[in-house]
Tab-separated table of C-alpha atoms in Angstrom:
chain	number	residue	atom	x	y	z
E	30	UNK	CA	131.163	164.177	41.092
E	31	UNK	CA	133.351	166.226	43.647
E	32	UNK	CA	130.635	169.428	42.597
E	33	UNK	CA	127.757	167.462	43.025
E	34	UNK	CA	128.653	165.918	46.379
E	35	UNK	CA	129.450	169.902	47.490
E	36	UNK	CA	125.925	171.271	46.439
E	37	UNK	CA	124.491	167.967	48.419
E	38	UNK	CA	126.289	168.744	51.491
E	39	UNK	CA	124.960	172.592	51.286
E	40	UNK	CA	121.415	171.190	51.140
E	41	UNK	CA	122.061	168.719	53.793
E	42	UNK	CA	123.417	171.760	56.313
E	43	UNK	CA	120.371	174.477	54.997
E	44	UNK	CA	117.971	171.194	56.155
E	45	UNK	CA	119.296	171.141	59.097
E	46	UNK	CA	119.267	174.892	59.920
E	47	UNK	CA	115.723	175.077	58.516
E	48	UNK	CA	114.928	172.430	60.813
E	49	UNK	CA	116.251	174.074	63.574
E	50	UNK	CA	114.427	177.165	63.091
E	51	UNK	CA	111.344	175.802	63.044
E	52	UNK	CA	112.103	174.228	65.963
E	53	UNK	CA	112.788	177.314	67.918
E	54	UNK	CA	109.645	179.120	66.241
E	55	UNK	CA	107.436	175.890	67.713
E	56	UNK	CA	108.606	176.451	71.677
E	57	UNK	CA	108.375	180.245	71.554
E	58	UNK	CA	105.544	182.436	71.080
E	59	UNK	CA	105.640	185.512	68.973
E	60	UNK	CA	103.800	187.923	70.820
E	61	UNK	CA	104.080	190.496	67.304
E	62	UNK	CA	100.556	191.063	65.907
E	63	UNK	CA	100.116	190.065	62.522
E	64	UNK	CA	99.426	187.643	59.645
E	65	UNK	CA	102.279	186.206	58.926
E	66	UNK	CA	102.387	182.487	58.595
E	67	UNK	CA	105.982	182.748	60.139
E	68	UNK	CA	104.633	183.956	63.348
E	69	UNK	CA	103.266	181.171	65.863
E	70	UNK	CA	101.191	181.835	69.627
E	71	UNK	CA	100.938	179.181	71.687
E	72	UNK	CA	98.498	179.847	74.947
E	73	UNK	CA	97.108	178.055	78.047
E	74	UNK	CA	93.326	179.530	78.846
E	75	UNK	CA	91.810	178.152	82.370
E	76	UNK	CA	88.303	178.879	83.394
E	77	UNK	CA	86.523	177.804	86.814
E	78	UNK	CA	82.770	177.610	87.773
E	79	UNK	CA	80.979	176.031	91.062
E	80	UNK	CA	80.648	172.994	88.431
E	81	UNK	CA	84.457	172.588	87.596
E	82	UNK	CA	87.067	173.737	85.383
E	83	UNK	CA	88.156	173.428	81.960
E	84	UNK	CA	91.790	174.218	80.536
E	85	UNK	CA	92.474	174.910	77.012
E	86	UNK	CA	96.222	174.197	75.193
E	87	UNK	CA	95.962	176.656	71.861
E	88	UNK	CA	98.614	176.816	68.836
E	89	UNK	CA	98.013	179.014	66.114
E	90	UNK	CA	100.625	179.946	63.092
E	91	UNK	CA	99.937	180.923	59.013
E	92	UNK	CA	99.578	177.363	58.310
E	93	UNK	CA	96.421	176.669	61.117
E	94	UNK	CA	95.764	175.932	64.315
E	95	UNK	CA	95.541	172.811	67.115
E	96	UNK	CA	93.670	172.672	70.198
E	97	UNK	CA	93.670	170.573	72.665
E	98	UNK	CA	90.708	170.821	75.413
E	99	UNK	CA	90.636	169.191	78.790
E	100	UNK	CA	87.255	169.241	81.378
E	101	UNK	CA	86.616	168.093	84.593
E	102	UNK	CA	83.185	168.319	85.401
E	103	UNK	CA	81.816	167.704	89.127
E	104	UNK	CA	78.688	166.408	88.123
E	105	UNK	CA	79.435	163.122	86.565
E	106	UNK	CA	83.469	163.309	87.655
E	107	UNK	CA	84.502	163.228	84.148
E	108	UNK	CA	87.633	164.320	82.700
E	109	UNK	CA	86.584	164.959	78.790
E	110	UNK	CA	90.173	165.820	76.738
E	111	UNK	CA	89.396	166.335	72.930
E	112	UNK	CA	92.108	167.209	70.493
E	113	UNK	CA	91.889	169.192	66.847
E	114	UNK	CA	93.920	170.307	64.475
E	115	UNK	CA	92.894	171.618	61.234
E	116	UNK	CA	95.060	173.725	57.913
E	117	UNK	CA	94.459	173.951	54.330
E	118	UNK	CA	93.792	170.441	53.209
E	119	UNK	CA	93.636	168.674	56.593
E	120	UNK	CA	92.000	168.248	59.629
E	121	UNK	CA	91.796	165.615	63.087
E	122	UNK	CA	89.583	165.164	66.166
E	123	UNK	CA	90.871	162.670	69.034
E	124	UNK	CA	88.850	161.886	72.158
E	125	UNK	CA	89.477	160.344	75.192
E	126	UNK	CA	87.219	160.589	78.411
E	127	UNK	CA	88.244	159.458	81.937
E	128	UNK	CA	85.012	158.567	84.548
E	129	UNK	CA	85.985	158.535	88.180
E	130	UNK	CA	83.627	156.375	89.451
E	131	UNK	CA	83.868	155.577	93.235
E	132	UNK	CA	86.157	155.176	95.930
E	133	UNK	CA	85.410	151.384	97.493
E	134	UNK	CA	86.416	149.855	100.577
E	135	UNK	CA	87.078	146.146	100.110
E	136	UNK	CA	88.482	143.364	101.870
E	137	UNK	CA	91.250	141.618	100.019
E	138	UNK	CA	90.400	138.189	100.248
E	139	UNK	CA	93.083	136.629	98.469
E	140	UNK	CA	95.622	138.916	100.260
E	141	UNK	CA	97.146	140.332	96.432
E	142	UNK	CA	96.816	143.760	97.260
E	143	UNK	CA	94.635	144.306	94.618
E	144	UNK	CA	90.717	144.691	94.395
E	145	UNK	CA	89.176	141.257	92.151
E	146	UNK	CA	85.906	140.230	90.923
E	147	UNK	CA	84.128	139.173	93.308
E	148	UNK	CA	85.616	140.358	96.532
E	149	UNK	CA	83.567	142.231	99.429
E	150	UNK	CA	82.991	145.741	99.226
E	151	UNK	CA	82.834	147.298	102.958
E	152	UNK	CA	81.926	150.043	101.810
E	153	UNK	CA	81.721	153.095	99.261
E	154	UNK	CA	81.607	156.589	97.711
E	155	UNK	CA	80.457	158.035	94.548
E	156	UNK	CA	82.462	160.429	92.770
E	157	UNK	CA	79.662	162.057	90.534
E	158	UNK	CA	77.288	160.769	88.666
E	159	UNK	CA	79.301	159.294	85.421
E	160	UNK	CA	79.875	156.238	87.610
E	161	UNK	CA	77.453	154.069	85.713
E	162	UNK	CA	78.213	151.856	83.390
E	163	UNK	CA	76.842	149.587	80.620
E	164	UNK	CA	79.897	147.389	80.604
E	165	UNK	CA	79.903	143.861	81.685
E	166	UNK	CA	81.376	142.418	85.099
E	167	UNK	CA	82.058	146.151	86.373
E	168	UNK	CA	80.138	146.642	90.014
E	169	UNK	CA	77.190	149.110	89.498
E	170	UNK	CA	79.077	151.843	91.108
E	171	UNK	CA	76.306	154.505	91.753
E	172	UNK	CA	74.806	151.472	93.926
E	173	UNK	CA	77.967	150.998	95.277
E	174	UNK	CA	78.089	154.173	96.701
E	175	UNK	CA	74.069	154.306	97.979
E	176	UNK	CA	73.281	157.862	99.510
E	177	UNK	CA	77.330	158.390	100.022
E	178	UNK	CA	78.889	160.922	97.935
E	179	UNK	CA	81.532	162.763	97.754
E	180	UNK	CA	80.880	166.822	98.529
E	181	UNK	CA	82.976	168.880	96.232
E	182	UNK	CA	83.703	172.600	96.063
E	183	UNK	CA	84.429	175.446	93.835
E	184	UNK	CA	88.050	174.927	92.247
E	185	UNK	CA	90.476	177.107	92.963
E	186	UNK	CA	93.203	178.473	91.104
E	187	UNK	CA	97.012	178.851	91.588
E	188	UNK	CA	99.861	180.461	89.854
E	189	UNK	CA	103.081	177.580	90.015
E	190	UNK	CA	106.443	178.244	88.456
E	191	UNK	CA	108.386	175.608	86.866
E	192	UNK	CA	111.633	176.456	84.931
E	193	UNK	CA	111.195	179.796	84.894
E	194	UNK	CA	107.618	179.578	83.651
E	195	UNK	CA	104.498	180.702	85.379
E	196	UNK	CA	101.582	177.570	84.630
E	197	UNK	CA	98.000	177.671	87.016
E	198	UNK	CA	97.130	174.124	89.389
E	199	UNK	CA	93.760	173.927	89.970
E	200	UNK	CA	92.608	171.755	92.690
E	201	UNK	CA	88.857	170.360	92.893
E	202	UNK	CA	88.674	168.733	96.283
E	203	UNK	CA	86.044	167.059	97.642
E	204	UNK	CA	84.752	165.740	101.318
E	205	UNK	CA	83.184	162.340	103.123
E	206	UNK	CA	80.925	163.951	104.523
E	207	UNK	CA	83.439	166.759	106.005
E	208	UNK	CA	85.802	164.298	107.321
E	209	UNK	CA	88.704	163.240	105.305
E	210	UNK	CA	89.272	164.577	101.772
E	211	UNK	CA	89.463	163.028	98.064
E	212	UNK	CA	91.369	165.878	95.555
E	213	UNK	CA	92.230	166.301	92.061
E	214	UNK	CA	95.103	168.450	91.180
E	215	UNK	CA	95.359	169.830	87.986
E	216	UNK	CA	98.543	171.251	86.858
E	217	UNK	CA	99.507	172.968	83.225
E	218	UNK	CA	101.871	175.203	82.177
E	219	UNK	CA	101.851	175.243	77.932
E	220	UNK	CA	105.313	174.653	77.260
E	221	UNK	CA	107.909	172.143	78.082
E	222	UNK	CA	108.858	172.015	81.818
E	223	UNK	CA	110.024	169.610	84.594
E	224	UNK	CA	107.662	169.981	87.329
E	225	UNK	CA	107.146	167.158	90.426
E	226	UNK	CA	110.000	164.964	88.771
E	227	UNK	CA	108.288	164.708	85.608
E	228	UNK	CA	109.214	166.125	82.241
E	229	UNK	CA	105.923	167.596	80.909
E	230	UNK	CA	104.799	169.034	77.292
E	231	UNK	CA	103.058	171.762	76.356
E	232	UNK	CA	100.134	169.977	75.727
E	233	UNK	CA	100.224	168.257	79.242
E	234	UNK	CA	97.888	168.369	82.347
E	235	UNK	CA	99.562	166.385	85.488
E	236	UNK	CA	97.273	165.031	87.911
E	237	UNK	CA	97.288	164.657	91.320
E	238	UNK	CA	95.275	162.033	93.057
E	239	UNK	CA	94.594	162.474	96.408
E	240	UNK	CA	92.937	160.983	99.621
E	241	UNK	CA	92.847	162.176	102.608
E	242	UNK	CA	91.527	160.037	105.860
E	243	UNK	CA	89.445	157.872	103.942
E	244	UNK	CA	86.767	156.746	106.158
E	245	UNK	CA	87.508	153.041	106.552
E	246	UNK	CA	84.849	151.304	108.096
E	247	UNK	CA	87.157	147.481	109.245
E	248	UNK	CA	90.557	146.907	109.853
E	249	UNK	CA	92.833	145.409	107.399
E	250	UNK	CA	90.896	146.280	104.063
E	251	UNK	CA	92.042	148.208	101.151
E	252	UNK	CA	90.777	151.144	99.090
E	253	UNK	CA	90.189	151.281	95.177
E	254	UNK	CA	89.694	153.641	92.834
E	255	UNK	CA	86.777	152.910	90.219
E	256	UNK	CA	87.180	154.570	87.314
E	257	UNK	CA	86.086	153.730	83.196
E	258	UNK	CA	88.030	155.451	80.262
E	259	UNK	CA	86.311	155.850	76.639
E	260	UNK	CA	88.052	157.136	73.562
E	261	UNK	CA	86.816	157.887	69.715
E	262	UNK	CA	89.340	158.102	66.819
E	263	UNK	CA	90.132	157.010	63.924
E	264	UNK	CA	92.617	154.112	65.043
E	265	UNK	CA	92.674	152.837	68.629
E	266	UNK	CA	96.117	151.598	70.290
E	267	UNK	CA	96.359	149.608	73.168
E	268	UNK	CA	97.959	148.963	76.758
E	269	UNK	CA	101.304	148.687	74.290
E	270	UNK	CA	101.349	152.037	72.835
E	271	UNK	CA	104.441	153.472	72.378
E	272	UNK	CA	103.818	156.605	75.145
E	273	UNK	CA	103.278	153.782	77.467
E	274	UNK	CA	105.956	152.897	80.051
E	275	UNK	CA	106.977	150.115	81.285
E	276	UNK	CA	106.180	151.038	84.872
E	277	UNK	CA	102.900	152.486	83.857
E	278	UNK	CA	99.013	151.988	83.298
E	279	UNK	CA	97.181	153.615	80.590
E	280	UNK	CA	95.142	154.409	77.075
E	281	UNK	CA	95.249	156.265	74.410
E	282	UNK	CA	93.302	157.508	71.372
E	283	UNK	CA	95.226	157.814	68.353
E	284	UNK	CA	95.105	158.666	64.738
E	285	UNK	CA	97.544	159.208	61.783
E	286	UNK	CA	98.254	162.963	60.065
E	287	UNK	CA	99.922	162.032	56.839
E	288	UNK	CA	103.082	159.489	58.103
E	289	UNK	CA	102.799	160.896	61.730
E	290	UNK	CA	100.761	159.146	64.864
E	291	UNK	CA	99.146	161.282	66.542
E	292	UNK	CA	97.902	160.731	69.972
E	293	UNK	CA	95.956	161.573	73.201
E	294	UNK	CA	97.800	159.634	75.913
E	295	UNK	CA	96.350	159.006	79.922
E	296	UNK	CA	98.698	157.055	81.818
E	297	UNK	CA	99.604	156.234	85.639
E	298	UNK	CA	102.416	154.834	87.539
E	299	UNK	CA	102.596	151.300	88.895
E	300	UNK	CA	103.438	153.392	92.637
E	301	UNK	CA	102.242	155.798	94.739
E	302	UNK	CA	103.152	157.528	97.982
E	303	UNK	CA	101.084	156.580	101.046
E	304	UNK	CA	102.022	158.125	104.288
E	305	UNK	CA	105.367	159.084	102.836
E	306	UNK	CA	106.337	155.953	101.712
E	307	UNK	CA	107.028	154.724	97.705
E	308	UNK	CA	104.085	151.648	97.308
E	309	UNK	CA	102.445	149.600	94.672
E	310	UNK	CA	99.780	150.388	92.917
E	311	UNK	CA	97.690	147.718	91.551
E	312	UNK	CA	95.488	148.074	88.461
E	313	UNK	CA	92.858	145.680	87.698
E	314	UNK	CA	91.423	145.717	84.136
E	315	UNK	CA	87.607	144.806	85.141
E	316	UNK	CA	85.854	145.361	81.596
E	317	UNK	CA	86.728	146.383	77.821
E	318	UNK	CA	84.858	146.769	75.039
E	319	UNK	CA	84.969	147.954	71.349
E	320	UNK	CA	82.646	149.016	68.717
E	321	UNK	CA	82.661	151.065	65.630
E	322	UNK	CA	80.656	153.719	65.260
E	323	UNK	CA	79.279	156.028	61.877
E	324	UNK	CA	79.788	159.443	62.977
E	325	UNK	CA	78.802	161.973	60.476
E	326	UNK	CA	79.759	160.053	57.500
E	327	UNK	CA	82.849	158.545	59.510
E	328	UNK	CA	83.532	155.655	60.600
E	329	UNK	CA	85.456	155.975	64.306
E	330	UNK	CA	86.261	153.793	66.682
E	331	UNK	CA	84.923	153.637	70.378
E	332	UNK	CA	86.705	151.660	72.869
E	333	UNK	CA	85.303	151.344	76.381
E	334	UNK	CA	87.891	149.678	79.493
E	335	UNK	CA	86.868	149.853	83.872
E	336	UNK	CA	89.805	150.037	85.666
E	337	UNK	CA	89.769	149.478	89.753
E	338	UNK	CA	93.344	150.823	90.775
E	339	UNK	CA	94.149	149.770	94.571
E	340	UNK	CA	96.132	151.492	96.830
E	341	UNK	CA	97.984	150.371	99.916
E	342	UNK	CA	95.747	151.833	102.864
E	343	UNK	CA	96.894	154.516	104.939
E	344	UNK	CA	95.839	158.106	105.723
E	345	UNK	CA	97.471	159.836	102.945
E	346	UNK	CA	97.414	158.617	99.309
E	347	UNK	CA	99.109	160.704	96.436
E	348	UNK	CA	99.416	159.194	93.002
E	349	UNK	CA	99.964	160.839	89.975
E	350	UNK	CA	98.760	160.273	86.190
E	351	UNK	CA	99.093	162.429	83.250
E	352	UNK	CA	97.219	163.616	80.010
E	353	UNK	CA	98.828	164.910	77.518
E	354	UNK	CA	99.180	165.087	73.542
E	355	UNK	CA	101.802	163.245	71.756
E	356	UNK	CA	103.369	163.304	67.802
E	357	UNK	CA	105.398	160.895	66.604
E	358	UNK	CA	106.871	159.610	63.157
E	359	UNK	CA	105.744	156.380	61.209
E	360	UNK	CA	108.701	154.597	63.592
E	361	UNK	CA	107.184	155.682	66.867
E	362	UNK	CA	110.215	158.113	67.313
E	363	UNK	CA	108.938	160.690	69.288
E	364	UNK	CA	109.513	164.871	68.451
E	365	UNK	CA	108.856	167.558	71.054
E	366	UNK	CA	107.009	169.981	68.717
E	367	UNK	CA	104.171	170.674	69.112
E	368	UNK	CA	101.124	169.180	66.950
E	369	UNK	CA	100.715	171.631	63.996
E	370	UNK	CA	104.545	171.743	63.554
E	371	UNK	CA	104.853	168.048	63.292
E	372	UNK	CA	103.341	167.459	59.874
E	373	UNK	CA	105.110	170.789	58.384
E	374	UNK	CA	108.568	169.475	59.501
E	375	UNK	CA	108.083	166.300	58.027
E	376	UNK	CA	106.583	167.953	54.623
E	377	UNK	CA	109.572	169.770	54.603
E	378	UNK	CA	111.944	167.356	55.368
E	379	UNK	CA	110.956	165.350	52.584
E	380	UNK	CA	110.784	168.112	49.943
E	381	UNK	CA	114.195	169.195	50.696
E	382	UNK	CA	115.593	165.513	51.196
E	383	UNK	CA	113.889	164.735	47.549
E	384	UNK	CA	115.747	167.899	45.645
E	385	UNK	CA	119.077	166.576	46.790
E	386	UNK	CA	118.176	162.713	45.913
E	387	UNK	CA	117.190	164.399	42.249
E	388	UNK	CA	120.375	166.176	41.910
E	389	UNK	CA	122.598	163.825	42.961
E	390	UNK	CA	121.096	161.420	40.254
C-alpha cells in the first residue's frame, strides 16, 4: 500500500513538471530551425495597403499549427477575425465579423442616454459600405448617412512596447469631411502583456475607438455608434458567455476541440472616456437573428445581432473593445496557453492521470 501510494505521488509530481514545461514551451518561441515537434514559433505578421490592414497571430510546433486572422477593411468598415487550427486527426474554423456601420446624431427623446427605436436621427455618417443590413428594425444605415461619409487614409504603423515586448498599433483614421476625426486603433503584440490597463493574450487585438469633434448639427443630442456583428461556428454562445464580463458588451463564436471550448470573443466596456472624464456607455441590442447554414457538408451556425452603442457627447470620445481568442476546459476554467497547446495538455493530462488511477487499483 505504502509502495503504491510512493510510485503515485512520483507520477503526480512528473505531471506536474511535464505540465509546467509545456507551459513554458507555449509562451516562448524557439527561434532554433528544425523539425522537432518539441520546438514551437509563435509570430505576429502585420501588413498595410491604401485599403486597410490585416494582422495575423501564427503558432506552429511538431504537433500543427493555429492561426488566427484579423482584417479591417475600409471599404465596407469590416473587421473579419477567422480562427484555425488543424494536427493529425483534427481540425477548427471560427468566424466572427464586426460591421461599423455609421456614426448618428440623435436626439434622445426619452432622456435615457441611449439611442431607441424610433427616436430622431439629426443627422449621420457612413463608415464604409458594410453598413447595410437585411435585419429587421435596424435603420437603413447607408441612407442614414446620404452623400456623408467618412474619408479614411492609409494606416499607419507603430512599434509600442509593453512589458518588455515590442507589438505594432496601427491606426486607420478617418475625417467629416476634414473637420473632426473618427479612428480605429489597432494594437497587438503576440504574447501575453498588460498594455492600457488591460491584460491582453497573445491572440489579442485591443481597439481603440475614437471621435474626434464630431460634427453635431443641435444642441443637446447624442451620438451612436451603428454597428452589426455576424459569426459562423459550430456552436454559438450568447451575451452570457463565460469571456463576458459583467461590466461588458459582447459576442462570441465558439466551438468545442475534444472537452475544450474554444472561442473567438469581441467585447466592450459599459464606459468610456469623454473629454477626460469616466462615462456610460449605453448599448442597445436593435436586431438578432439566427439560422443554420450547410457549408460544405457542415452544418454551422450563423448568428446575426445590430448593436447602436451611445456615447455621452463631447469633443473627445475614447472607448475601448477587444478581440481576442480564448481556450477553456469543459468547466469554463480558463488556461493562458495558447490554442494548439490546449488540447495536448489536456491529452496529456489525462493519459498520465489514467496510468496512476490503473496502478493504484
Amino acid at each position: 500500500m505504502r509502495h503504491n501510494m510512493r510510485r503515485l505521488m512520483l507520477l503526480i509530481v512528473a505531471t506536474a513538471l511535464l505540465f509546467a514545461g509545456l507551459a513554458t514551451l507555449a509562451t516562448a518561441q524557439d527561434d532554433d530551425e528544425g523539425d522537432d515537434p518539441a520546438e514551437v514559433e509563435r509570430k505576429v505578421e502585420v501588413e498595410t495597403d491604401d485599403d486597410g490592414v490585416s494582422m495575423v497571430f501564427k503558432r506552429e510546433d511538431g504537433a500543427g499549427e493555429d492561426k488566427v486572422e484579423m482584417e479591417f477593411r475600409v471599404d465596407d468598415a469590416t473587421f473579419r477575425t477567422k480562427y484555425e487550427t488543424e494536427n493529425a486527426t483534427e481540425e477548427m474554423e471560427l468566424k466572427l465579423s464586426v460591421v461599423f456601420g455609421a456614426l448618428a446624431e440623435f436626439r434622445d427623446s426619452d432622456g435615457d442616454g441611449a439611442y431607441d427605436d424610433g427616436e430622431t436621427i439629426v443627422s449621420a455618417w457612413s463608415l464604409g459600405e458594410g453598413g447595410e443590413t437585411e435585419l429587421e428594425g435596424v435603420p437603413d444605415l447607408e441612407e442614414l448617412g446620404g452623400d456623408r461619409s467618412i474619408d479614411w487614409g492609409t494606416p499607419e504603423v507603430r512599434d509600442v512596447t509593453a512589458d518588455g515586448v515590442t507589438g505594432k498599433t496601427i491606426v486607420v483614421a478617418g475625417t467629416f469631411d476634414g473637420a473632426g476625426a473618427f479612428l480605429l486603433r489597432f494594437h497587438v503584440f503576440g504574447d501575453f502583456v498588460d498594455f492600457q490597463g488591460e491584460s491582453l493574450h497573445p491572440t489579442s487585438a485591443k481597439i481603440d475607438i475614437v471621435f474626434r469633434d464630431y460634427p453635431f448639427e443641435e444642441e443637446d443630442t447624442l451620438v451612436a455608434l451603428f454597428m452589426e456583428t455576424e459569426s459562423k461556428a459550430e456552436h454559438e454562445f450568447e451575451d452570457d458567455h463565460d469571456e463576458v464580463e459583467e461590466d461588458e458588451e459582447g459576442v462570441a463564436s465558439s466551438a468545442s476541440l475534444g472537452d475544450r471550448n474554444m472561442s473567438l470573443v469581441f467585447t466592450w466596456k459599459g464606459n468610456a472616456t469623454v473629454d477626460g472624464n469616466d462615462t456610460t456607455v449605453h448599448t442597445t441590442v436593435l436586431a438578432e437573428k439566427t439560422e443554420s447554414e450547410a457549408e460544405e457538408g457542415e452544418t454551422e451556425e450563423k448568428h446575426e445581432k445590430a448593436f447602436a452603442l451611445t456615447y455621452a457627447r463631447g469633443t473627445n470620445i475614447v472607448h475601448d473593445p477587444e478581440m481576442f481568442l480564448s481556450s477553456a476546459d469543459e468547466n469554463g476554467v480558463e488556461t493562458e496557453t495558447s490554442p494548439a497547446a490546449g488540447p495536448m495538455l489536456v491529452l496529456l493530462g489525462v493519459a498520465l492521470l489514467a496510468v496512476a488511477a490503473r496502478r493504484r487499483l
